[in-house]
Tab-separated table of C-alpha atoms (C1' of nucleotides) in Angstrom:
chain	number	residue	atom	x	y	z
W	1	MET	CA	-135.217	157.487	-74.675
W	2	ARG	CA	-132.939	159.052	-71.764
W	3	ARG	CA	-130.413	156.415	-73.217
W	4	LEU	CA	-127.158	157.870	-74.809
W	5	LYS	CA	-126.531	155.680	-78.182
W	6	LEU	CA	-123.313	154.755	-76.715
W	7	MET	CA	-125.021	153.002	-73.704
W	8	ALA	CA	-127.075	149.604	-73.833
W	9	THR	CA	-129.471	148.042	-71.949
W	10	ARG	CA	-128.151	145.816	-69.404
W	11	VAL	CA	-128.816	142.281	-70.738
W	12	GLU	CA	-127.183	143.780	-73.951
W	13	GLN	CA	-123.930	145.019	-71.964
W	14	ARG	CA	-123.740	141.823	-69.715
W	15	GLN	CA	-123.942	139.627	-73.218
W	16	ARG	CA	-121.251	141.928	-74.871
W	17	THR	CA	-119.008	141.721	-71.870
W	18	GLU	CA	-119.346	137.907	-71.804
W	19	ALA	CA	-118.433	137.273	-74.815
W	20	ARG	CA	-115.517	139.754	-74.966
W	21	ILE	CA	-114.274	137.817	-71.839
W	22	LEU	CA	-114.681	134.329	-73.745
W	23	THR	CA	-112.994	135.306	-77.139
W	24	ALA	CA	-110.071	136.907	-74.912
W	25	ALA	CA	-109.984	133.647	-73.052
W	26	ARG	CA	-110.156	131.281	-75.802
W	27	ARG	CA	-107.182	133.637	-77.446
W	28	LEU	CA	-104.872	133.268	-74.140
W	29	PHE	CA	-106.152	129.436	-73.573
W	30	GLY	CA	-104.845	128.652	-77.033
W	31	GLU	CA	-101.730	130.755	-76.847
W	32	HIS	CA	-100.460	129.828	-73.928
W	33	GLY	CA	-102.306	127.308	-72.319
W	34	PHE	CA	-104.144	126.711	-68.765
W	35	ASP	CA	-101.682	127.370	-66.102
W	36	ARG	CA	-99.709	130.194	-67.889
W	37	THR	CA	-103.029	132.227	-68.695
W	38	THR	CA	-104.013	134.015	-65.721
W	39	ILE	CA	-107.583	135.596	-64.983
W	40	ARG	CA	-105.998	138.926	-64.685
W	41	ALA	CA	-104.626	138.632	-68.458
W	42	ILE	CA	-108.029	137.447	-69.728
W	43	ALA	CA	-109.598	140.694	-68.105
W	44	THR	CA	-107.226	143.183	-69.356
W	45	GLU	CA	-107.225	141.659	-72.822
W	46	ALA	CA	-111.168	141.754	-72.576
W	47	GLY	CA	-110.892	145.364	-70.858
W	48	SER	CA	-112.485	143.974	-68.202
W	49	ASP	CA	-111.693	143.215	-64.635
W	50	PRO	CA	-110.878	139.898	-62.780
W	51	GLY	CA	-113.485	140.234	-60.207
W	52	LEU	CA	-115.850	140.330	-62.625
W	53	VAL	CA	-114.784	137.567	-65.012
W	54	MET	CA	-115.117	135.414	-61.438
W	55	ARG	CA	-118.678	136.372	-61.108
W	56	TYR	CA	-119.969	135.685	-64.691
W	57	PHE	CA	-118.162	132.564	-64.768
W	58	GLY	CA	-117.613	131.269	-61.372
W	59	SER	CA	-113.822	129.825	-61.520
W	60	LYS	CA	-111.256	129.838	-63.769
W	61	GLU	CA	-111.766	126.189	-64.331
W	62	LYS	CA	-115.552	126.764	-65.640
W	63	LEU	CA	-114.307	129.549	-67.730
W	64	PHE	CA	-111.941	127.173	-69.417
W	65	ALA	CA	-114.551	124.449	-69.892
W	66	GLN	CA	-116.814	127.245	-71.411
W	67	ALA	CA	-114.116	128.597	-73.614
W	68	ALA	CA	-112.363	125.453	-74.867
W	69	ALA	CA	-115.269	122.894	-75.646
W	70	ILE	CA	-114.445	121.083	-78.714
W	71	PRO	CA	-116.913	121.030	-81.525
W	72	ALA	CA	-117.951	117.696	-83.083
W	73	ASP	CA	-117.637	116.702	-86.204
W	74	GLY	CA	-120.657	115.714	-88.278
W	75	PRO	CA	-122.031	112.185	-88.072
W	76	ILE	CA	-119.786	109.469	-89.732
W	77	GLU	CA	-121.478	106.786	-92.271
W	78	GLY	CA	-121.689	105.153	-95.205
W	79	SER	CA	-119.221	102.743	-97.022
W	80	PRO	CA	-115.528	102.825	-96.139
W	81	LYS	CA	-115.005	104.947	-99.313
W	82	GLN	CA	-117.328	107.708	-98.182
W	83	ILE	CA	-116.146	107.348	-94.572
W	84	ALA	CA	-112.886	108.197	-95.926
W	85	GLN	CA	-113.969	111.193	-97.797
W	86	GLN	CA	-115.962	112.655	-94.827
W	87	LEU	CA	-112.758	112.171	-92.512
W	88	THR	CA	-110.789	113.846	-95.186
W	89	ALA	CA	-113.163	116.786	-95.384
W	90	ALA	CA	-112.924	117.365	-91.771
W	91	LEU	CA	-109.331	117.065	-91.878
W	92	THR	CA	-109.308	119.701	-94.453
W	93	ASP	CA	-111.213	122.073	-92.236
W	94	LYS	CA	-109.011	121.708	-89.330
W	95	LEU	CA	-106.314	122.171	-91.367
W	96	ALA	CA	-107.292	125.009	-93.159
W	97	ASP	CA	-108.438	127.441	-89.975
W	98	GLU	CA	-107.221	127.553	-86.233
W	99	PRO	CA	-110.209	127.000	-83.978
W	100	ALA	CA	-109.160	128.918	-81.098
W	101	ALA	CA	-111.516	126.667	-79.062
W	102	ALA	CA	-109.928	123.289	-80.099
W	103	LEU	CA	-106.774	124.882	-79.810
W	104	ALA	CA	-107.142	125.827	-76.369
W	105	ALA	CA	-108.489	122.408	-75.566
W	106	LEU	CA	-105.045	120.909	-77.422
W	107	ARG	CA	-102.634	123.060	-75.983
W	108	ALA	CA	-104.258	122.436	-72.104
W	109	MET	CA	-104.583	118.511	-72.785
W	110	PHE	CA	-101.153	117.789	-71.413
W	111	SER	CA	-100.810	119.567	-68.051
W	112	TYR	CA	-104.551	120.008	-67.401
W	113	PRO	CA	-106.173	116.812	-66.933
W	114	GLU	CA	-109.759	117.888	-67.733
W	115	ALA	CA	-108.739	118.684	-70.955
W	116	ALA	CA	-107.100	115.684	-71.686
W	117	GLU	CA	-110.305	114.071	-70.956
W	118	GLU	CA	-111.987	116.323	-72.986
W	119	VAL	CA	-109.607	115.544	-76.136
W	120	ARG	CA	-109.958	111.798	-75.374
W	121	ALA	CA	-113.868	111.564	-75.210
W	122	ALA	CA	-113.802	113.419	-78.767
W	123	MET	CA	-111.552	111.018	-80.105
W	124	THR	CA	-112.623	108.094	-78.560
W	125	SER	CA	-116.289	108.912	-79.579
W	126	GLN	CA	-115.388	109.476	-83.101
W	127	GLN	CA	-112.905	106.773	-83.390
W	128	ARG	CA	-116.065	104.179	-82.277
W	129	GLN	CA	-118.058	105.340	-84.874
W	130	VAL	CA	-115.773	105.334	-87.754
W	131	ALA	CA	-114.305	101.808	-86.529
W	132	ALA	CA	-117.978	100.540	-86.595
W	133	HIS	CA	-118.239	101.209	-90.227
W	134	LEU	CA	-114.735	99.666	-91.448
W	135	PRO	CA	-113.866	95.981	-92.541
W	136	GLY	CA	-111.486	93.808	-90.985
W	137	ASP	CA	-110.794	92.539	-87.763
W	138	ASP	CA	-107.962	95.190	-86.955
W	139	ALA	CA	-110.548	98.045	-87.604
W	140	VAL	CA	-110.524	99.604	-84.023
W	141	LEU	CA	-106.532	99.659	-84.853
W	142	ARG	CA	-106.972	101.313	-88.250
W	143	SER	CA	-109.420	104.108	-86.870
W	144	GLY	CA	-106.833	104.469	-84.124
W	145	VAL	CA	-103.950	105.122	-86.608
W	146	ILE	CA	-106.334	107.428	-88.348
W	147	GLY	CA	-107.164	109.467	-85.222
W	148	ALA	CA	-103.457	109.598	-84.171
W	149	LEU	CA	-102.452	110.741	-87.730
W	150	THR	CA	-105.214	113.494	-87.606
W	151	LEU	CA	-104.048	114.300	-84.118
W	152	GLY	CA	-100.387	114.798	-85.365
W	153	LEU	CA	-100.897	116.936	-88.196
W	154	VAL	CA	-103.151	119.070	-86.469
W	155	ILE	CA	-100.496	119.561	-83.797
W	156	SER	CA	-97.368	119.792	-86.144
W	157	ARG	CA	-99.026	122.484	-88.214
W	158	HIS	CA	-100.912	124.733	-85.809
W	159	LEU	CA	-99.140	124.169	-82.533
W	160	VAL	CA	-95.412	122.934	-83.513
W	161	ARG	CA	-95.745	124.771	-86.791
W	162	LEU	CA	-93.505	122.446	-88.328
W	163	ASP	CA	-91.590	123.327	-91.423
W	164	GLY	CA	-92.666	121.373	-94.579
W	165	LEU	CA	-96.509	121.351	-93.258
W	166	ASP	CA	-96.967	125.038	-93.650
W	167	ALA	CA	-98.281	124.092	-97.277
W	168	SER	CA	-101.894	124.797	-98.432
W	169	PRO	CA	-104.425	122.384	-97.213
W	170	GLU	CA	-104.926	120.941	-100.675
W	171	GLU	CA	-101.307	120.036	-101.098
W	172	LEU	CA	-101.546	118.482	-97.903
W	173	ILE	CA	-104.892	116.592	-98.169
W	174	ALA	CA	-103.381	115.457	-101.458
W	175	VAL	CA	-100.244	113.483	-99.678
W	176	VAL	CA	-102.730	112.386	-96.937
W	177	GLY	CA	-105.793	111.414	-98.086
W	178	PRO	CA	-104.600	108.300	-100.078
W	179	LEU	CA	-103.408	107.606	-96.700
W	180	ILE	CA	-106.783	107.425	-94.961
W	181	GLU	CA	-108.520	105.889	-97.824
W	182	GLU	CA	-106.132	103.044	-97.413
W	183	LEU	CA	-106.766	102.827	-93.525
W	184	THR	CA	-110.647	102.801	-93.852
W	185	THR	CA	-110.791	100.016	-96.629
W	186	GLY	CA	-108.062	97.938	-95.413
W	187	ALA	CA	-105.903	97.572	-98.233
U	1	MET	CA	-61.022	102.806	-43.298
U	2	ARG	CA	-63.189	104.993	-41.012
U	3	ARG	CA	-65.980	105.050	-43.295
U	4	LEU	CA	-69.076	102.967	-42.585
U	5	LYS	CA	-70.407	100.664	-45.279
U	6	LEU	CA	-73.621	102.887	-45.376
U	7	MET	CA	-71.762	106.027	-45.948
U	8	ALA	CA	-69.792	107.209	-49.032
U	9	THR	CA	-67.162	109.517	-50.425
U	10	ARG	CA	-68.708	112.943	-51.035
U	11	VAL	CA	-68.509	112.776	-54.794
U	12	GLU	CA	-70.531	109.449	-54.817
U	13	GLN	CA	-72.918	110.891	-52.656
U	14	ARG	CA	-73.511	113.914	-54.737
U	15	GLN	CA	-73.433	111.803	-58.066
U	16	ARG	CA	-76.294	109.609	-56.566
U	17	THR	CA	-78.607	112.893	-55.079
U	18	GLU	CA	-78.081	114.276	-58.362
U	19	ALA	CA	-78.857	111.207	-60.416
U	20	ARG	CA	-82.006	110.772	-57.945
U	21	ILE	CA	-83.159	114.437	-58.482
U	22	LEU	CA	-82.644	113.890	-62.097
U	23	THR	CA	-84.770	110.582	-62.235
U	24	ALA	CA	-87.428	112.359	-59.853
U	25	ALA	CA	-87.878	115.177	-62.216
U	26	ARG	CA	-87.983	113.469	-65.393
U	27	ARG	CA	-90.853	110.927	-63.785
U	28	LEU	CA	-92.873	114.289	-62.538
U	29	PHE	CA	-92.350	116.460	-65.294
U	30	GLY	CA	-93.628	113.529	-67.784
U	31	GLU	CA	-96.382	113.208	-65.629
U	32	HIS	CA	-97.557	116.700	-64.696
U	33	GLY	CA	-96.085	118.761	-67.124
U	34	PHE	CA	-93.593	121.850	-66.463
U	35	ASP	CA	-95.735	124.226	-64.393
U	36	ARG	CA	-97.990	121.666	-62.186
U	37	THR	CA	-94.159	120.124	-61.168
U	38	THR	CA	-92.873	122.051	-58.565
U	39	ILE	CA	-89.339	121.694	-57.027
U	40	ARG	CA	-90.666	120.692	-53.728
U	41	ALA	CA	-92.400	117.823	-55.101
U	42	ILE	CA	-89.092	116.703	-57.036
U	43	ALA	CA	-87.050	117.101	-53.779
U	44	THR	CA	-89.741	115.127	-51.572
U	45	GLU	CA	-89.848	112.426	-54.369
U	46	ALA	CA	-86.112	112.438	-54.521
U	47	GLY	CA	-85.751	112.052	-50.770
U	48	SER	CA	-83.919	115.654	-50.551
U	49	ASP	CA	-84.353	119.260	-50.310
U	50	PRO	CA	-85.772	122.033	-52.684
U	51	GLY	CA	-82.595	124.393	-51.908
U	52	LEU	CA	-80.294	121.625	-52.677
U	53	VAL	CA	-81.988	121.068	-56.084
U	54	MET	CA	-81.573	124.824	-56.416
U	55	ARG	CA	-78.105	124.442	-55.759
U	56	TYR	CA	-77.393	121.612	-57.853
U	57	PHE	CA	-78.994	122.684	-60.777
U	58	GLY	CA	-79.123	126.532	-60.288
U	59	SER	CA	-83.016	126.668	-61.387
U	60	LYS	CA	-86.167	124.892	-62.541
U	61	GLU	CA	-85.569	125.374	-65.983
U	62	LYS	CA	-82.263	124.486	-66.189
U	63	LEU	CA	-83.353	121.094	-64.091
U	64	PHE	CA	-85.813	120.693	-66.906
U	65	ALA	CA	-83.547	121.017	-69.574
U	66	GLN	CA	-81.019	118.405	-68.226
U	67	ALA	CA	-84.193	115.931	-67.366
U	68	ALA	CA	-86.004	116.647	-70.568
U	69	ALA	CA	-83.526	116.464	-73.444
U	70	ILE	CA	-84.611	114.405	-76.046
U	71	PRO	CA	-82.379	111.551	-77.324
U	72	ALA	CA	-81.654	112.110	-81.009
U	73	ASP	CA	-82.504	109.093	-83.251
U	74	GLY	CA	-79.386	107.521	-85.256
U	75	PRO	CA	-78.547	108.825	-88.605
U	76	ILE	CA	-80.744	108.521	-91.623
U	77	GLU	CA	-79.407	107.460	-94.723
U	78	GLY	CA	-79.580	105.058	-97.908
U	79	SER	CA	-82.269	104.591	-100.185
U	80	PRO	CA	-86.142	105.454	-99.764
U	81	LYS	CA	-86.920	101.985	-98.849
U	82	GLN	CA	-84.134	101.322	-96.185
U	83	ILE	CA	-85.070	104.857	-94.862
U	84	ALA	CA	-88.253	103.537	-94.681
U	85	GLN	CA	-87.444	100.367	-92.565
U	86	GLN	CA	-84.700	102.791	-90.319
U	87	LEU	CA	-87.898	105.143	-89.479
U	88	THR	CA	-90.251	102.047	-88.955
U	89	ALA	CA	-87.579	100.558	-86.319
U	90	ALA	CA	-86.914	103.953	-84.797
U	91	LEU	CA	-91.103	104.021	-84.376
U	92	THR	CA	-91.051	100.590	-82.823
U	93	ASP	CA	-88.756	101.880	-80.193
U	94	LYS	CA	-90.930	104.714	-79.336
U	95	LEU	CA	-94.077	102.814	-79.162
U	96	ALA	CA	-92.485	99.933	-77.256
U	97	ASP	CA	-91.359	102.022	-74.055
U	98	GLU	CA	-91.996	105.200	-72.423
U	99	PRO	CA	-88.976	107.505	-72.652
U	100	ALA	CA	-89.402	109.925	-69.539
U	101	ALA	CA	-87.205	112.296	-70.802
U	102	ALA	CA	-88.937	112.454	-74.119
U	103	LEU	CA	-92.464	112.163	-72.374
U	104	ALA	CA	-91.441	115.300	-70.207
U	105	ALA	CA	-90.440	117.266	-73.055
U	106	LEU	CA	-93.812	116.687	-75.183
U	107	ARG	CA	-96.184	116.998	-72.495
U	108	ALA	CA	-94.152	120.550	-71.768
U	109	MET	CA	-94.251	121.190	-75.189
U	110	PHE	CA	-97.433	123.145	-75.029
U	111	SER	CA	-97.093	125.572	-72.185
U	112	TYR	CA	-93.331	125.707	-72.136
U	113	PRO	CA	-92.168	127.802	-74.892
U	114	GLU	CA	-88.366	126.305	-74.634
U	115	ALA	CA	-89.836	122.681	-74.657
U	116	ALA	CA	-91.704	123.484	-77.885
U	117	GLU	CA	-88.160	124.805	-79.469
U	118	GLU	CA	-86.519	121.688	-78.144
U	119	VAL	CA	-89.166	119.405	-79.868
U	120	ARG	CA	-89.277	121.431	-82.974
U	121	ALA	CA	-85.709	121.314	-83.414
U	122	ALA	CA	-85.471	117.805	-83.179
U	123	MET	CA	-88.382	117.193	-85.704
U	124	THR	CA	-87.270	119.810	-88.112
U	125	SER	CA	-83.411	118.139	-87.716
U	126	GLN	CA	-84.805	114.624	-88.638
U	127	GLN	CA	-87.156	115.973	-91.153
U	128	ARG	CA	-84.469	117.933	-93.218
U	129	GLN	CA	-82.259	114.661	-92.986
U	130	VAL	CA	-85.139	112.394	-94.253
U	131	ALA	CA	-86.432	114.734	-97.095
U	132	ALA	CA	-82.861	115.006	-98.378
U	133	HIS	CA	-83.056	111.247	-99.373
U	134	LEU	CA	-86.537	111.346	-100.959
U	135	PRO	CA	-87.668	111.360	-104.079
U	136	GLY	CA	-90.437	113.860	-105.928
U	137	ASP	CA	-90.783	117.679	-105.808
U	138	ASP	CA	-92.788	117.177	-102.363
U	139	ALA	CA	-90.570	115.474	-100.636
U	140	VAL	CA	-90.507	118.008	-97.759
U	141	LEU	CA	-94.105	117.949	-97.200
U	142	ARG	CA	-93.835	113.943	-97.196
U	143	SER	CA	-91.435	113.854	-94.745
U	144	GLY	CA	-93.280	116.397	-92.592
U	145	VAL	CA	-96.262	114.031	-92.731
U	146	ILE	CA	-93.994	111.232	-91.683
U	147	GLY	CA	-92.908	113.473	-88.556
U	148	ALA	CA	-96.740	114.292	-88.059
U	149	LEU	CA	-97.815	110.722	-87.991
U	150	THR	CA	-94.945	109.675	-85.626
U	151	LEU	CA	-95.657	112.722	-83.200
U	152	GLY	CA	-99.370	111.836	-83.636
U	153	LEU	CA	-98.902	108.108	-82.694
U	154	VAL	CA	-96.544	108.685	-79.832
U	155	ILE	CA	-98.567	111.046	-78.097
U	156	SER	CA	-101.903	109.268	-79.020
U	157	ARG	CA	-100.517	106.175	-77.218
U	158	HIS	CA	-98.560	107.397	-74.152
U	159	LEU	CA	-100.118	110.803	-73.309
U	160	VAL	CA	-104.046	110.433	-74.452
U	161	ARG	CA	-103.501	106.435	-73.911
U	162	LEU	CA	-106.069	106.406	-76.862
U	163	ASP	CA	-108.401	103.201	-77.177
U	164	GLY	CA	-107.088	100.920	-79.872
U	165	LEU	CA	-103.801	102.039	-79.947
U	166	ASP	CA	-102.695	99.929	-76.700
U	167	ALA	CA	-101.672	97.032	-79.442
U	168	SER	CA	-98.530	95.561	-79.419
U	169	PRO	CA	-95.611	97.834	-81.143
U	170	GLU	CA	-95.837	95.025	-83.987
U	171	GLU	CA	-99.532	95.209	-84.571
U	172	LEU	CA	-99.093	98.953	-84.678
U	173	ILE	CA	-96.117	98.567	-87.172
U	174	ALA	CA	-98.054	95.970	-89.296
U	175	VAL	CA	-100.575	99.033	-90.131
U	176	VAL	CA	-98.015	102.069	-90.028
U	177	GLY	CA	-95.156	100.561	-91.724
U	178	PRO	CA	-96.865	100.048	-95.218
U	179	LEU	CA	-97.928	104.059	-94.766
U	180	ILE	CA	-94.586	105.093	-93.984
U	181	GLU	CA	-93.063	102.949	-97.013
U	182	GLU	CA	-95.646	104.617	-99.294
U	183	LEU	CA	-94.656	108.140	-98.060
U	184	THR	CA	-90.783	107.583	-98.270
U	185	THR	CA	-91.066	106.216	-102.078
U	186	GLY	CA	-94.103	108.657	-102.913
U	187	ALA	CA	-96.433	106.143	-104.407
Q	1	DC	C1'	-139.837	159.345	-58.645
Q	2	DG	C1'	-138.426	155.912	-55.254
Q	3	DA	C1'	-136.585	151.544	-54.368
Q	4	DT	C1'	-133.903	147.577	-56.003
Q	5	DT	C1'	-130.954	145.449	-58.844
Q	6	DC	C1'	-126.883	144.732	-61.132
Q	7	DA	C1'	-122.531	145.688	-64.188
Q	8	DG	C1'	-118.188	147.404	-63.246
Q	9	DT	C1'	-114.050	148.844	-59.718
Q	10	DC	C1'	-111.058	148.191	-56.444
Q	11	DT	C1'	-108.805	146.296	-52.433
Q	12	DA	C1'	-107.151	142.782	-49.715
Q	13	DC	C1'	-106.474	138.155	-48.447
Q	14	DA	C1'	-104.816	133.261	-48.293
Q	15	DA	C1'	-102.144	129.632	-50.378
Q	16	DG	C1'	-98.088	128.307	-53.306
Q	17	DT	C1'	-94.145	129.258	-55.818
Q	18	DG	C1'	-89.193	129.655	-57.256
Q	19	DT	C1'	-85.216	131.237	-54.869
Q	20	DT	C1'	-81.733	132.581	-51.340
Q	21	DG	C1'	-79.268	132.550	-47.207
Q	22	DA	C1'	-77.735	130.840	-42.592
Q	23	DC	C1'	-76.520	127.017	-40.326
Q	24	DT	C1'	-74.799	122.159	-38.793
Q	25	DG	C1'	-72.014	118.288	-38.922
Q	26	DA	C1'	-69.208	115.193	-41.588
Q	27	DA	C1'	-65.735	114.401	-45.129
Q	28	DC	C1'	-61.491	115.970	-46.908
Q	29	DG	C1'	-56.480	117.780	-47.273
Q	30	DG	C1'	-52.193	119.138	-45.740
I	1	DC	C1'	-55.211	116.892	-36.338
I	2	DC	C1'	-56.807	121.300	-37.410
I	3	DG	C1'	-58.658	124.162	-40.680
I	4	DT	C1'	-61.184	124.232	-44.939
I	5	DT	C1'	-64.848	122.277	-48.031
I	6	DC	C1'	-69.014	120.712	-48.761
I	7	DA	C1'	-73.597	117.547	-48.492
I	8	DG	C1'	-78.062	118.601	-46.433
I	9	DT	C1'	-81.469	120.829	-43.610
I	10	DC	C1'	-84.234	125.068	-42.174
I	11	DA	C1'	-86.404	129.117	-42.588
I	12	DA	C1'	-87.701	133.047	-44.571
I	13	DC	C1'	-88.287	136.095	-48.607
I	14	DA	C1'	-90.530	138.224	-52.301
I	15	DC	C1'	-93.825	137.603	-55.956
I	16	DT	C1'	-97.938	135.917	-58.480
I	17	DT	C1'	-102.120	133.463	-58.456
I	18	DG	C1'	-107.168	132.645	-57.718
I	19	DT	C1'	-110.748	134.541	-55.687
I	20	DA	C1'	-113.894	136.947	-52.246
I	21	DG	C1'	-116.117	140.900	-50.570
I	22	DA	C1'	-117.174	145.987	-49.975
I	23	DC	C1'	-118.280	149.820	-52.708
I	24	DT	C1'	-120.165	152.744	-56.969
I	25	DG	C1'	-123.129	154.486	-60.143
I	26	DA	C1'	-126.259	153.809	-63.579
I	27	DA	C1'	-130.396	151.039	-65.556
I	28	DT	C1'	-134.320	148.730	-64.219
I	29	DC	C1'	-139.140	148.470	-62.316
I	30	DG	C1'	-143.470	149.163	-59.612
DNA sequence: CGATTCAGTCTACAAGTGTTGACTGAACGG
DNA sequence: CCGTTCAGTCAACACTTGTAGACTGAATCG
């Protein structure tokens, strides 16, 4: 083994660098949005080079697509009350920590059309699943309101940092949970 | 009167041109956000010239500040139920038409810090007013949720154009109204 | 070991940006 | 009527951006 302990094999090195770039990209896209985040800034934060970022990810748009993929929620099924519980649990997660990738997508959504489509697709898909299991002829509308409420809460807490929403996730759920249950059952 | 009927006095001409620029700015800022809207595009849409836009408004940021001012809602007062009614009425307006200025502020909010502060200020001010009139020791939290719900609905309807929220304002209010009343009274 | 691949660096370019300043002609005020 | 003001136009600037390509040296492989 001629290799020093600080060195690594090429594939390891490549993976590490790509990972560092992706992490930096998520953080910066999430903090400043798509347009205000430059390839140069990402490269600097990752301790790398703009040219390398381009070679590894092809373009700024492709890098964003990889960095800002929205993690899908689990499947939705069961009775309205069970669905309410699943939605509430998912919301608790979203309120608890700040998923950098989703934040990047959310922040970019309003200035970068592709990101808007990403968010739209994620919300529409979930909404359809939910609506299919709800009673009442306004099920689609009610599930849409659930989506809007969720979106508003996440944005208000993580992006706007609205006063009053900086409570613990449990306190928030104590207030919002009943609303969601009401929306699912249609009372 | 030497002046032709198509011509106008200087102040008239100036006011007209400024108005055309502001209208164009609102539309483009609202549609594409702050960064992706160029002074050149605004000038072209207004049938004017970039240099003129600069001379009249000083800078792109100042133009945005004038174009994207958020109209304040009326004062909030009365019993919780009255407040719920006032909030619901204000929400109906926001859902009915698309106020170009507010949309511009909303869309820019996530990539342009000054716009975020504008939205934050508007929401915080309203939230404080509301919370002061609500019962319960979680009044601040509940009024925050009202703000988040409102924000989520406006964004989902006008910016994301989520399926299911394209109902008439009355249908939407029929679903959301009870939630707001519940949040104000604290049931 | 010798040839090749490839991670990483550096420089340069073409396009687009906000912004400035000079210029033109018509409206204005005395 | 003449000098001044000012709306509107045009061309250029300084700068930043994404991106491409040449180059270097170490890891890889037969």
